[in-house]
Tab-separated table of C-alpha atoms in Angstrom:
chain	number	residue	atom	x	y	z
A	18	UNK	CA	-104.283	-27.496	8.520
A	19	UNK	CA	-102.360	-30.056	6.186
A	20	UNK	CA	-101.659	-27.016	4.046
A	21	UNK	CA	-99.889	-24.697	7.019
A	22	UNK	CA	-97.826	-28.009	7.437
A	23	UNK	CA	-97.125	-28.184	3.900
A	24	UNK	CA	-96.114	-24.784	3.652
A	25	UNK	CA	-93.847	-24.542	6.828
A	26	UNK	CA	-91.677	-27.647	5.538
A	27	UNK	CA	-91.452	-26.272	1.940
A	28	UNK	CA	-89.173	-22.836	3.253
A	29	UNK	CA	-87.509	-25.094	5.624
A	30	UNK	CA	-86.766	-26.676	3.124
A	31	UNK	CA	-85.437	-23.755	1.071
A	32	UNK	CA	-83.646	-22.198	3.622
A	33	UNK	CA	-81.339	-26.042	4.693
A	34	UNK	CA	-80.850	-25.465	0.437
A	35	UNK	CA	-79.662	-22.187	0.954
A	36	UNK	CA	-77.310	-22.997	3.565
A	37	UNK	CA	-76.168	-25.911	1.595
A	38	UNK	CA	-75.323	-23.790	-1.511
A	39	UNK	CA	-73.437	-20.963	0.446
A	40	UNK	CA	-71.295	-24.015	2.520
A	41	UNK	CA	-70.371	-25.360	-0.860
A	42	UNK	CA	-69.358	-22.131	-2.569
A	43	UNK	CA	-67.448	-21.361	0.415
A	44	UNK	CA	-65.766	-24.425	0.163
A	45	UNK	CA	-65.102	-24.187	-3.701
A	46	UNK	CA	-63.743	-20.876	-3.039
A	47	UNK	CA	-61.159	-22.371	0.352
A	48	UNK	CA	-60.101	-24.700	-2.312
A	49	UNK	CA	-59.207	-22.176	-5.501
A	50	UNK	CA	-57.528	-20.196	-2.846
A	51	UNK	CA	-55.748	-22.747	-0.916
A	52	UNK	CA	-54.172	-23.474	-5.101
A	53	UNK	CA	-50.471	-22.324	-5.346
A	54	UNK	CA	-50.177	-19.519	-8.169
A	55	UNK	CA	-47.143	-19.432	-10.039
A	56	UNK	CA	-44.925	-16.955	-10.813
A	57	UNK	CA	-42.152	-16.994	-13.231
A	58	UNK	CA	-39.022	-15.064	-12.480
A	59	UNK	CA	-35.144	-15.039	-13.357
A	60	UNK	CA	-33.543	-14.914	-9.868
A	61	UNK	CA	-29.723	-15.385	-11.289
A	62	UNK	CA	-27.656	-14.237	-8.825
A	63	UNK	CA	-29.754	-12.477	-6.924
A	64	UNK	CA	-30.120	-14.432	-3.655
A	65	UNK	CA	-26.170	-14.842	-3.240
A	66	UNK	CA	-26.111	-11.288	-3.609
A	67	UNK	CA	-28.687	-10.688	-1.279
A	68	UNK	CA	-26.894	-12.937	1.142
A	69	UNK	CA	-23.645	-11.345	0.801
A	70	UNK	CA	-24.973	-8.136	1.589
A	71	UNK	CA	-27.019	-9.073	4.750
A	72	UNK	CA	-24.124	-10.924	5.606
A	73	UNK	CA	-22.086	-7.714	5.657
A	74	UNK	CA	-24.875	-5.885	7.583
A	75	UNK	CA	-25.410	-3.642	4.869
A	76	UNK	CA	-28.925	-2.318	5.783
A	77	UNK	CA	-28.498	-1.443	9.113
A	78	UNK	CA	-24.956	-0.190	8.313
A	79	UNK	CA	-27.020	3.191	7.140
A	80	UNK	CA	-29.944	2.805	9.069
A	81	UNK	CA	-28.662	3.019	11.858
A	82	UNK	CA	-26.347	6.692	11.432
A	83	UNK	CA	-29.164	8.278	9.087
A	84	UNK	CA	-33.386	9.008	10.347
A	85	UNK	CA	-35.439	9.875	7.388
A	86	UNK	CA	-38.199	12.579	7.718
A	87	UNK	CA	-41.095	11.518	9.503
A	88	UNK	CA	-43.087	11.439	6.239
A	89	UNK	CA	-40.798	8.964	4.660
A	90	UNK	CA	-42.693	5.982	3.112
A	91	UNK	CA	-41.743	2.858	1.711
A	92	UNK	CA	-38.547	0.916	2.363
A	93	UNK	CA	-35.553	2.642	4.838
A	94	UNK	CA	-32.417	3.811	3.060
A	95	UNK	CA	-30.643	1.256	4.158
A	96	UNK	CA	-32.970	-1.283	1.785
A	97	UNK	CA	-33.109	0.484	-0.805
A	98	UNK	CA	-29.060	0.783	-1.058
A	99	UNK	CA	-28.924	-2.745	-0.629
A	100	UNK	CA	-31.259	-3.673	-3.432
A	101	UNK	CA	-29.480	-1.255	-5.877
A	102	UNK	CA	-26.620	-2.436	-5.063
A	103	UNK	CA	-28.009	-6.122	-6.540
A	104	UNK	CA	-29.051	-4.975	-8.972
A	105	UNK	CA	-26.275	-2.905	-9.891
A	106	UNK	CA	-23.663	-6.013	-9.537
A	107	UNK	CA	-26.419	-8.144	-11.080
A	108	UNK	CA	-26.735	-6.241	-14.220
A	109	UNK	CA	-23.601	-4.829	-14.180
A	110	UNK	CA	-24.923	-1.320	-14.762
A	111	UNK	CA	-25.571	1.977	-12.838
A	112	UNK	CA	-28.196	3.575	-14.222
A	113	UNK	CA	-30.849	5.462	-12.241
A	114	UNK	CA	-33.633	5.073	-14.509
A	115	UNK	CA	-33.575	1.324	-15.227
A	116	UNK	CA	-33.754	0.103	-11.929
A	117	UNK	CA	-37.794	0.343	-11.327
A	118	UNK	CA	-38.655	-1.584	-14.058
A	119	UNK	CA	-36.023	-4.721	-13.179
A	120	UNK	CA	-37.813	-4.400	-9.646
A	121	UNK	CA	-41.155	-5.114	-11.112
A	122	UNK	CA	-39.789	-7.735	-12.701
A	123	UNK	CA	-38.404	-9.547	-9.550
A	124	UNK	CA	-40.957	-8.249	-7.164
A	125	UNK	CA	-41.793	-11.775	-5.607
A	126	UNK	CA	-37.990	-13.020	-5.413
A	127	UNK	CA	-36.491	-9.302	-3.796
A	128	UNK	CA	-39.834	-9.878	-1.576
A	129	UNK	CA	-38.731	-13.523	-0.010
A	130	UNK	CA	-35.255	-12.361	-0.047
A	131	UNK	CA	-35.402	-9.719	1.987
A	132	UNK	CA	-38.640	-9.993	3.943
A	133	UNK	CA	-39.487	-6.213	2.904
A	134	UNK	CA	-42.691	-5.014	1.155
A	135	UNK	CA	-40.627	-4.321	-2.033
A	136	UNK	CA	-42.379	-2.173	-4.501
A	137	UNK	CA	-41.400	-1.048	-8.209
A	138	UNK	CA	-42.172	2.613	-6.887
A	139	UNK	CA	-39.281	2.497	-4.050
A	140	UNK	CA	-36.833	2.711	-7.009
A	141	UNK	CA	-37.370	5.319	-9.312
A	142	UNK	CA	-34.426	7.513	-10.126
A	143	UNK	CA	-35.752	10.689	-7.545
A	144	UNK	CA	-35.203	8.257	-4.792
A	145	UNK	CA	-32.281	7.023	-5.516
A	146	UNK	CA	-30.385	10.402	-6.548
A	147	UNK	CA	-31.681	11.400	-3.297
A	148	UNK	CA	-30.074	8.324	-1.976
A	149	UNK	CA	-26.912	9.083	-3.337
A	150	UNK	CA	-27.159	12.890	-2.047
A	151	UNK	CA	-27.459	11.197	1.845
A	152	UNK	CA	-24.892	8.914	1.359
A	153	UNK	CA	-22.223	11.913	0.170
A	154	UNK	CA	-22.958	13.569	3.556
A	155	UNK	CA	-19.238	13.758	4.553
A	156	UNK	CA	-20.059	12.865	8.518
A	157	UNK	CA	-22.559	10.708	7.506
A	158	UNK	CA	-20.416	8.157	5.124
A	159	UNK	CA	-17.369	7.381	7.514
A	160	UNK	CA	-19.578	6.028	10.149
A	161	UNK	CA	-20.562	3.625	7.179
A	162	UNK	CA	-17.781	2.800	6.127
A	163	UNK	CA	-16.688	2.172	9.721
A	164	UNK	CA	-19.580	0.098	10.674
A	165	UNK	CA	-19.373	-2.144	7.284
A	166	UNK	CA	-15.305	-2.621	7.791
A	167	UNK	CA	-16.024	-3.858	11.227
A	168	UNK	CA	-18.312	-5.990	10.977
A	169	UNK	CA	-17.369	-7.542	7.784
A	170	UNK	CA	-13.848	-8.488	9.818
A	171	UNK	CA	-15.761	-9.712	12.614
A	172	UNK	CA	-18.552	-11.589	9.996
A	173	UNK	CA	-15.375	-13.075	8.094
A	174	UNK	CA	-13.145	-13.733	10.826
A	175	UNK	CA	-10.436	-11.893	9.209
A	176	UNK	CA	-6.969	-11.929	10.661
A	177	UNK	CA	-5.815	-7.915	10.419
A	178	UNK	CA	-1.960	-8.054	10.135
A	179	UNK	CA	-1.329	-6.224	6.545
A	180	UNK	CA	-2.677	-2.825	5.232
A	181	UNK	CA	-2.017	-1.563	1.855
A	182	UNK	CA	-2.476	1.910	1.074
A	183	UNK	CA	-2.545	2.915	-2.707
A	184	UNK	CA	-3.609	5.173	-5.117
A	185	UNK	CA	-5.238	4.971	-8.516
A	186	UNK	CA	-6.602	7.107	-11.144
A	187	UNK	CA	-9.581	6.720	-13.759
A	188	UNK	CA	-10.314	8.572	-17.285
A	189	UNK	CA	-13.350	10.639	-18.006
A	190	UNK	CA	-14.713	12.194	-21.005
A	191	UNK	CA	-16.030	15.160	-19.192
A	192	UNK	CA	-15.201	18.814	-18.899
A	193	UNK	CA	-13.056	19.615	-16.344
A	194	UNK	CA	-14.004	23.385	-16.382
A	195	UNK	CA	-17.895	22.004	-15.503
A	196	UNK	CA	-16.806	19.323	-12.556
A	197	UNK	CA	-15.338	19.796	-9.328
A	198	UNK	CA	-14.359	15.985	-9.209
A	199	UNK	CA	-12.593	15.664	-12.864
A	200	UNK	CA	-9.942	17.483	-13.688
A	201	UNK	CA	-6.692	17.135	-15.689
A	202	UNK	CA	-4.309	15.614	-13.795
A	203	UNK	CA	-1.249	13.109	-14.590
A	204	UNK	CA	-2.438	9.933	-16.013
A	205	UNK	CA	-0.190	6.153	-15.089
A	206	UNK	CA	0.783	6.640	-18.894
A	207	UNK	CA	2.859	10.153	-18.373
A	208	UNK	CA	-0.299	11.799	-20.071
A	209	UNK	CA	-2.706	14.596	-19.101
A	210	UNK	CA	-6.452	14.060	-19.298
A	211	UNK	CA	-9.554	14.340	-17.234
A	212	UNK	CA	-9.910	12.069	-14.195
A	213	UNK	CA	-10.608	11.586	-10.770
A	214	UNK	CA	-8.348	9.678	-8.221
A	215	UNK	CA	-9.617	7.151	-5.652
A	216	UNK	CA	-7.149	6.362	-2.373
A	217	UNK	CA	-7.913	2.919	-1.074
A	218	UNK	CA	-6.309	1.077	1.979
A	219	UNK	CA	-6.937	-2.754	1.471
A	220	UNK	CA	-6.161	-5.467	3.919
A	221	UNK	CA	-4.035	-7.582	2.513
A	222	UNK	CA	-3.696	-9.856	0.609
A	223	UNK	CA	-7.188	-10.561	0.419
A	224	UNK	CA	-7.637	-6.650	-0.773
A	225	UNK	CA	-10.483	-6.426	0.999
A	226	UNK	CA	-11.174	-2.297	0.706
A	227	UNK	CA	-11.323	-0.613	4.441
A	228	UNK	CA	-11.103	2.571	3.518
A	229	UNK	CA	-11.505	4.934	0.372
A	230	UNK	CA	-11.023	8.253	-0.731
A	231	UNK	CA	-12.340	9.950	-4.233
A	232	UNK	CA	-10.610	13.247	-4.905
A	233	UNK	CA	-10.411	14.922	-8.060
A	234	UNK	CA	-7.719	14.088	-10.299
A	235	UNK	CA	-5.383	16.810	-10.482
A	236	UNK	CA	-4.151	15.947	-6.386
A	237	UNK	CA	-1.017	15.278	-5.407
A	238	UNK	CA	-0.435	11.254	-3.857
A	239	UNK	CA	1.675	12.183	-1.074
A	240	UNK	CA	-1.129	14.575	0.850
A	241	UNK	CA	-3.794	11.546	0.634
A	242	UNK	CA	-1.823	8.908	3.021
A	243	UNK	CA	-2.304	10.596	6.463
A	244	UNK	CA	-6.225	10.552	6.100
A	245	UNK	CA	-7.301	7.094	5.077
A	246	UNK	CA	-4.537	5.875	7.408
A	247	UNK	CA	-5.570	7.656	10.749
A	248	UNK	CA	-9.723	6.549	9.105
A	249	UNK	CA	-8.303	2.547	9.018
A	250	UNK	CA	-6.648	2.996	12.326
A	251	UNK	CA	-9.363	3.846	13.873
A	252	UNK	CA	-11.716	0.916	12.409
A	253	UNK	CA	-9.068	-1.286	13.347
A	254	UNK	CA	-8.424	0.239	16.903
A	255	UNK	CA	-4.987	-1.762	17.604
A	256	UNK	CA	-1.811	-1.389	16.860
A	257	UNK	CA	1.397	-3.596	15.313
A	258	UNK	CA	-0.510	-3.473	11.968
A	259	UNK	CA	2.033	-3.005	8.732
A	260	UNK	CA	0.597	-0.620	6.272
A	261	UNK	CA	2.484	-1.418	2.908
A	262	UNK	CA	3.044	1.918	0.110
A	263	UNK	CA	4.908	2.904	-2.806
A	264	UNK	CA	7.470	5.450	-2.628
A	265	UNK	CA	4.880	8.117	-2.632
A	266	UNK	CA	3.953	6.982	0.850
A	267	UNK	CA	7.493	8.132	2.318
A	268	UNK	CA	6.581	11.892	3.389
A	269	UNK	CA	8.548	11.916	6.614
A	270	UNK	CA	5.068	13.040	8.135
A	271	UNK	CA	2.630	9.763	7.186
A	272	UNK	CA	5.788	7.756	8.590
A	273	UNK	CA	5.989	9.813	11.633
A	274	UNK	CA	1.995	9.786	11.950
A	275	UNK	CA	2.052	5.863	11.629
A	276	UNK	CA	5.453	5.549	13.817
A	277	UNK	CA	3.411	7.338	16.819
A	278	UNK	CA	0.615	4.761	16.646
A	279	UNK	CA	3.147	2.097	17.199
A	280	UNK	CA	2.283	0.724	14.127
A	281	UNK	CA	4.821	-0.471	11.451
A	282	UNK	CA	5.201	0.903	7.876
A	283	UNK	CA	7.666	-0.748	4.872
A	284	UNK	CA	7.714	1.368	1.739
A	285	UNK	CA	10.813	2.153	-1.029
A	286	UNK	CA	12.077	5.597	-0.418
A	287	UNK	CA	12.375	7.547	-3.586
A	288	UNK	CA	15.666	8.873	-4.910
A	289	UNK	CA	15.061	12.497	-3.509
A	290	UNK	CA	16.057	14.378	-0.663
A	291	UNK	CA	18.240	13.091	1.592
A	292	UNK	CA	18.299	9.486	0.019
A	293	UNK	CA	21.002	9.516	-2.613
A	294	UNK	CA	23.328	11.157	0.410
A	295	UNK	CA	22.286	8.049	2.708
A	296	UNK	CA	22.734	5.784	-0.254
A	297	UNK	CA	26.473	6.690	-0.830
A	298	UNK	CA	27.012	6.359	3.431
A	299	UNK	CA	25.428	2.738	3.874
A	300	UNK	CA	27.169	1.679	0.597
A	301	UNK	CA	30.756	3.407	2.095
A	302	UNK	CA	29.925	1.356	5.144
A	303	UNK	CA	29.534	-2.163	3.355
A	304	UNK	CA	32.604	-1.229	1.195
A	305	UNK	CA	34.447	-0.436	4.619
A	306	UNK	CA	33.285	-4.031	6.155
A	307	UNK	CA	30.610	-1.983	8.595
A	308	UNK	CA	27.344	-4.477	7.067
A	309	UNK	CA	27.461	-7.887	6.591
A	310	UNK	CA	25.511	-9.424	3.457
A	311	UNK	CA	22.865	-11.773	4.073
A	312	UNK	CA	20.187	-13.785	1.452
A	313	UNK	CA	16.371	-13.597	1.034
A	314	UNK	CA	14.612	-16.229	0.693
A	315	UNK	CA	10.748	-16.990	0.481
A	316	UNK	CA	9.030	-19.028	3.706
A	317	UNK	CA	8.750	-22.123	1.762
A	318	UNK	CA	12.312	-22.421	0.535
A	319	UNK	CA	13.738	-21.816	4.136
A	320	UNK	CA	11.495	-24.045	5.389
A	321	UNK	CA	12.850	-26.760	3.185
A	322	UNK	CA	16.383	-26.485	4.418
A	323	UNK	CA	15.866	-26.290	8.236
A	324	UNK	CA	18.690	-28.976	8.958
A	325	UNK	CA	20.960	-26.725	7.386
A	326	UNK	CA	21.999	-23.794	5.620
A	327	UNK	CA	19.481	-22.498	3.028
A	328	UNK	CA	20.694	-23.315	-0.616
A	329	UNK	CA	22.202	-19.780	-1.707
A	330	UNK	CA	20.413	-20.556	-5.798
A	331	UNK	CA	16.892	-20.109	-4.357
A	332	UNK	CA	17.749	-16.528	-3.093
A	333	UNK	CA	15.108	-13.817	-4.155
A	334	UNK	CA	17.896	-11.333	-3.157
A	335	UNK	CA	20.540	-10.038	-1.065
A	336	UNK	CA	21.454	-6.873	1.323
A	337	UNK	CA	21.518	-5.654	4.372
A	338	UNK	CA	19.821	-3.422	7.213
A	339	UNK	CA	20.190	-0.854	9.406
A	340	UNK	CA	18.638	1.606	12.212
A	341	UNK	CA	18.511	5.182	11.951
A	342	UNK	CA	17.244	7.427	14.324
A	343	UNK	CA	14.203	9.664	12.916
A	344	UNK	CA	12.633	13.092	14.281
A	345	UNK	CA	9.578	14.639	13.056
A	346	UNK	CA	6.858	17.008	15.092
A	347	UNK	CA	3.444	16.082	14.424
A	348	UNK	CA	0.395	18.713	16.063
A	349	UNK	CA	3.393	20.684	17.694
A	350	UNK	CA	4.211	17.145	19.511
A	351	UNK	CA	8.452	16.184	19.163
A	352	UNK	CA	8.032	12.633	17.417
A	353	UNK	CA	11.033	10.275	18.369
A	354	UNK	CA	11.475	6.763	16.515
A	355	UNK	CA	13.766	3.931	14.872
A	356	UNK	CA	13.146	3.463	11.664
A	357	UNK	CA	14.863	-0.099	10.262
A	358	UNK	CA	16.350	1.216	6.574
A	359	UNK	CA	17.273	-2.670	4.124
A	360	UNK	CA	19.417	-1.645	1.343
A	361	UNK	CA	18.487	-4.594	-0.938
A	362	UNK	CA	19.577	-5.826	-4.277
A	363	UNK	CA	16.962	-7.908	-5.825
A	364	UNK	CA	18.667	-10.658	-8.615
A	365	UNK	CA	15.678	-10.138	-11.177
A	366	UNK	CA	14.950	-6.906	-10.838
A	367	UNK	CA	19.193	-5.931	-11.338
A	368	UNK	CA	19.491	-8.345	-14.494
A	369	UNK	CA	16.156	-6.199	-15.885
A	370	UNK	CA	17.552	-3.152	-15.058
A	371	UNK	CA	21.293	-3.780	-16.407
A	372	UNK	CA	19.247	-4.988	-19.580
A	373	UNK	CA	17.298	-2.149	-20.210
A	374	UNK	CA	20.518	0.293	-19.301
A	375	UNK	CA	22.169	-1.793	-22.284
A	376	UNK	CA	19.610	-0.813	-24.794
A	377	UNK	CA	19.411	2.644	-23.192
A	378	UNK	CA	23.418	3.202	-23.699
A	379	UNK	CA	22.775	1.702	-27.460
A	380	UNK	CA	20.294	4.129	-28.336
A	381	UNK	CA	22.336	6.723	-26.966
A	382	UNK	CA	25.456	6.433	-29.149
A	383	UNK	CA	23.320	6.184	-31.901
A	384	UNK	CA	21.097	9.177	-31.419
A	385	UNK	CA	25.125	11.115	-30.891
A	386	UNK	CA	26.499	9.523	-34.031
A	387	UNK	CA	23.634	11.012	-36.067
A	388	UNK	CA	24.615	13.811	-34.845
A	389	UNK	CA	27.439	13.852	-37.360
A	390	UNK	CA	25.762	11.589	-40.309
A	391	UNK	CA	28.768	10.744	-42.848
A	392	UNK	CA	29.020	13.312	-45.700
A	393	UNK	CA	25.952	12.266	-48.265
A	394	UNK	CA	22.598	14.874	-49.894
A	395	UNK	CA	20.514	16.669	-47.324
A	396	UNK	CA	22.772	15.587	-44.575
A	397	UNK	CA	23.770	18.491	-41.819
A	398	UNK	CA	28.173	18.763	-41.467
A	399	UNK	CA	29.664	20.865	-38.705
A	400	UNK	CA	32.446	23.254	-40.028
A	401	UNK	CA	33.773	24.034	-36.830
A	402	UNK	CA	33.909	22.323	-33.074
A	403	UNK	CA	32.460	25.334	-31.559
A	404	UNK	CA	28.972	24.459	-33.820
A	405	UNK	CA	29.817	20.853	-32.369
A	406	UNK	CA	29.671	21.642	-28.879
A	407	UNK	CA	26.651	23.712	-28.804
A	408	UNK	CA	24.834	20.781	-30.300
A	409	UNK	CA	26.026	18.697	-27.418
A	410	UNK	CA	24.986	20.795	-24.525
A	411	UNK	CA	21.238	20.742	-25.033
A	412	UNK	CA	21.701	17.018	-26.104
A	413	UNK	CA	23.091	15.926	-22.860
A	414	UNK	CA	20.068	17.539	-21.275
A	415	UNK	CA	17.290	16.387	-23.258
A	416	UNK	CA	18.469	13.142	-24.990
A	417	UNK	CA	20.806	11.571	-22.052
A	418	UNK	CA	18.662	12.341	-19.544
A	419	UNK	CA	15.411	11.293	-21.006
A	420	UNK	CA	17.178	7.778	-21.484
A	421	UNK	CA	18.711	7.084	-18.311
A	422	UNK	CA	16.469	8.794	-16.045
A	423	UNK	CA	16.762	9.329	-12.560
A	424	UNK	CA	19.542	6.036	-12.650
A	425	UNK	CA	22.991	6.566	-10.503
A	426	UNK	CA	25.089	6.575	-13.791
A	427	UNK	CA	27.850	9.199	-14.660
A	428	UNK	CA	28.260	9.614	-18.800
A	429	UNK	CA	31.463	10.751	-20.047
A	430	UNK	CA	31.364	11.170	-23.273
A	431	UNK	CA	34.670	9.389	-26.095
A	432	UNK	CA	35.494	12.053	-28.907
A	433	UNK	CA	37.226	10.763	-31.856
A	434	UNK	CA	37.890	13.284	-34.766
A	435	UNK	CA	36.922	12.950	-38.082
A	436	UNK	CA	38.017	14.995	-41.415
A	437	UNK	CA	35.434	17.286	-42.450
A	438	UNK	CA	36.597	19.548	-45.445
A	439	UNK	CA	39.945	18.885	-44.428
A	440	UNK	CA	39.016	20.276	-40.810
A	441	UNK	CA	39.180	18.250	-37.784
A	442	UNK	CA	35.910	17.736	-36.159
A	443	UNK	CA	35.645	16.004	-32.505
A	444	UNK	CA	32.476	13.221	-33.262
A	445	UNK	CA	31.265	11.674	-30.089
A	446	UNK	CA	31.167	8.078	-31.014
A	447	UNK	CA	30.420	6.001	-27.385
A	448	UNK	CA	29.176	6.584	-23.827
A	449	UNK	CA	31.277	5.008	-20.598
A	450	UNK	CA	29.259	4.782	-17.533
A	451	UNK	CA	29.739	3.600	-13.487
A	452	UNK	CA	27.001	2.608	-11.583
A	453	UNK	CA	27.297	0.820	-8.448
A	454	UNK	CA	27.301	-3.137	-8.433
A	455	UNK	CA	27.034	-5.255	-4.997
């Protein structure tokens, strides 16, 4: 009997150690996993890029106008943009095939960021040319652009008053009988090379981009206005907004197109056309007394003087202005508008030019007296003023005109003679010139 007792105790006994045991182990094993691990990462600038871009509603920007196919796995196209884009202005570099193995390096910081199940496999470079194939979709990438421009005004609080459209160009080392994008084209420089050309319109003066166009590089400026004006106008929906251009900008149809909107364009109109005719009228008009000339000053130096008349030193320039009545038909629709024309002299940019015409006039009468070198060993002598004169002709075309340009100058040319094997020969020795002064 006392050993049925004995033996009943003994395995309750081993069983309350059993359960003792297990209760411990699970408790040493709460406790290793209730330790933090650590993990050592370089974040840099990741998280204020990460913020910026969430900020701008970057994600959702293409997320929302693009559905992947129903197999898609992993992070939306909208993520994985984003975090290329970090690590792109992170590392300053765009390579495809370098981007999985910086993921795996900042797995647990891209993670936290961004609340995503990031992996290294999201990124390599057949996702992310495929990326780059979605986002060239030419329907798809406007609604983008439309949906990051608007909501990074709205996100920023941006006051919309100034548009600036421009133009720029960018060298490649590529064959331009291989790309559709580069091709040779006019470079800033006066040079032909490979390149493309990107059209931005900026708000200004921030320079915020809006709106952007890449062509290839042998288009024309003028043709490249219209488009990213009527895309920004539409962002913006409202109207009053000045859009700001070079000359380039002055095609009587991108003013007529922007005139229509009842918006407001100011851009210099180039020397072509009809302008040198409507130069010579509003400058007859001010000679006659018809415009009165009046001083521009910055804000801040009018503001200085409002108990009386602004102090006439501080002037940036002076002019005048006038309205001209302009016509244009735009989608078989007649086009009716004022259009404000300032004929302006600017003080700095006058005392440049009249400096640079001096050295252009000095050059000149030296590249005509070498024309007729005095008499000395390997040094060319006209016999005759007929030889003379045919030199002159194609140097009036080439020479004069490649140093003055497109300027309003008339050259009349001083011939002096000079005794040449006892033959007079007419050498032209100086250059007169009128331009017009205000």
């Amino acid at each position: 009997m006392k050993s049925g007792i004995q033996s009943h105790v003994n395995i309750q006994s081993a069983k309350l150690t059993d359960k003792i045991e297990r209760n411990q182990n699970k408790s040493n094993l709460s406790e290793q996993a209730s330790e933090p691990s650590i993990i050592n990462e370089r974040i840099d600038d990741i998280p204020l890029l990460v913020a910026m871009l969430l900020k701008l509603d970057l994600p959702n920007a293409v997320d929302k106008y693009y559905t992947p196919h129903d197999n898609h796995q992993g992070l939306s196209h909208g993520w994985l943009l984003t975090i290329w884009i970090v690590y792109i202005l992170s590392k300053e570099n765009h390579y495809m095939n370098r981007v999985e193995d910086w993921i795996a390096t900042h797995l647990s910081s891209l993670c936290a960021l961004t609340g995503q199940p990031v992996t290294a496999k999201d990124f390599t470079d057949d996702r992310l040319a495929k990326l780059l194939k979605i986002l060239s979709d030419n329907d798809l990438w406007p609604k983008v652009e439309q949906h990051l421009s608007q909501h990074s005004i709205r996100a920023y609080n941006l006051s919309v008053e100034k548009i600036r459209l421009d133009a720029t160009t960018a060298a490649v080392n590529h064959d331009p009988d291989l790309h559709d994008l580069f091709k040779v084209g006019r470079t800033k420089q006066g040079t032909y090379a490979p390149q493309f050309k990107l059209m931005v319109g900026a708000l200004d003066p921030l320079g915020l981009p809006l709106a952007t166009d890449v062509v290839s590089g042998d288009k024309a400026d003028d043709p490249l206005y219209v488009p990213i004006y009527k895309r920004i106008h539409e962002i913006l929906s409202q109207t009053s907004v000045l859009y700001i251009g070079d000359s380039k900008m002055a095609a009587i149809e991108t003013r007529a197109t922007i005139a229509r909107d009842e918006n407001y364009y100011l851009m210099p109109l180039p020397m072509t056309g009809e302008t040198p005719e409507l130069l010579d009228t509003l400058l007859s008009g001010l000679k006659n007394g018809k415009y009165q000339i009046s001083h521009v000053f910055l804000p801040e130096d009018l503001s200085e003087t409002l108990m009386g008349p602004p102090n006439p030193e501080l002037a940036l320039a002076k002019g005048f202005a006038t309205q001209i009545k302009r016509e244009a038909v735009l989608d078989g629709e007649k086009v009716v508008w004022m259009e404000r024309v300032c004929c302006v002299r600017s003080f700095r940019y006058a005392a440049s030019e009249s400096k640079g015409l001096d050295n252009r006039l000095k050059n000149a009468e030296l590249a005509l007296q070498n024309l007729t070198p005095p008499p000395g060993r390997g040094r060319k002598q006209y016999q005759d003023e007929a030889s003379l004169t045919g030199t002159l002709q194609p140097f009036r075309k080439r020479t004069l005109g490649k140093l003055f340009g497109s300027s309003r100058i008339s050259v009349k040319l001083t011939e002096l003679g000079h005794c040449t094997n006892s033959k007079v020969v007419k050498i032209p020795v100086s250059i007169s010139h009128s331009y017009y002064r205000s």
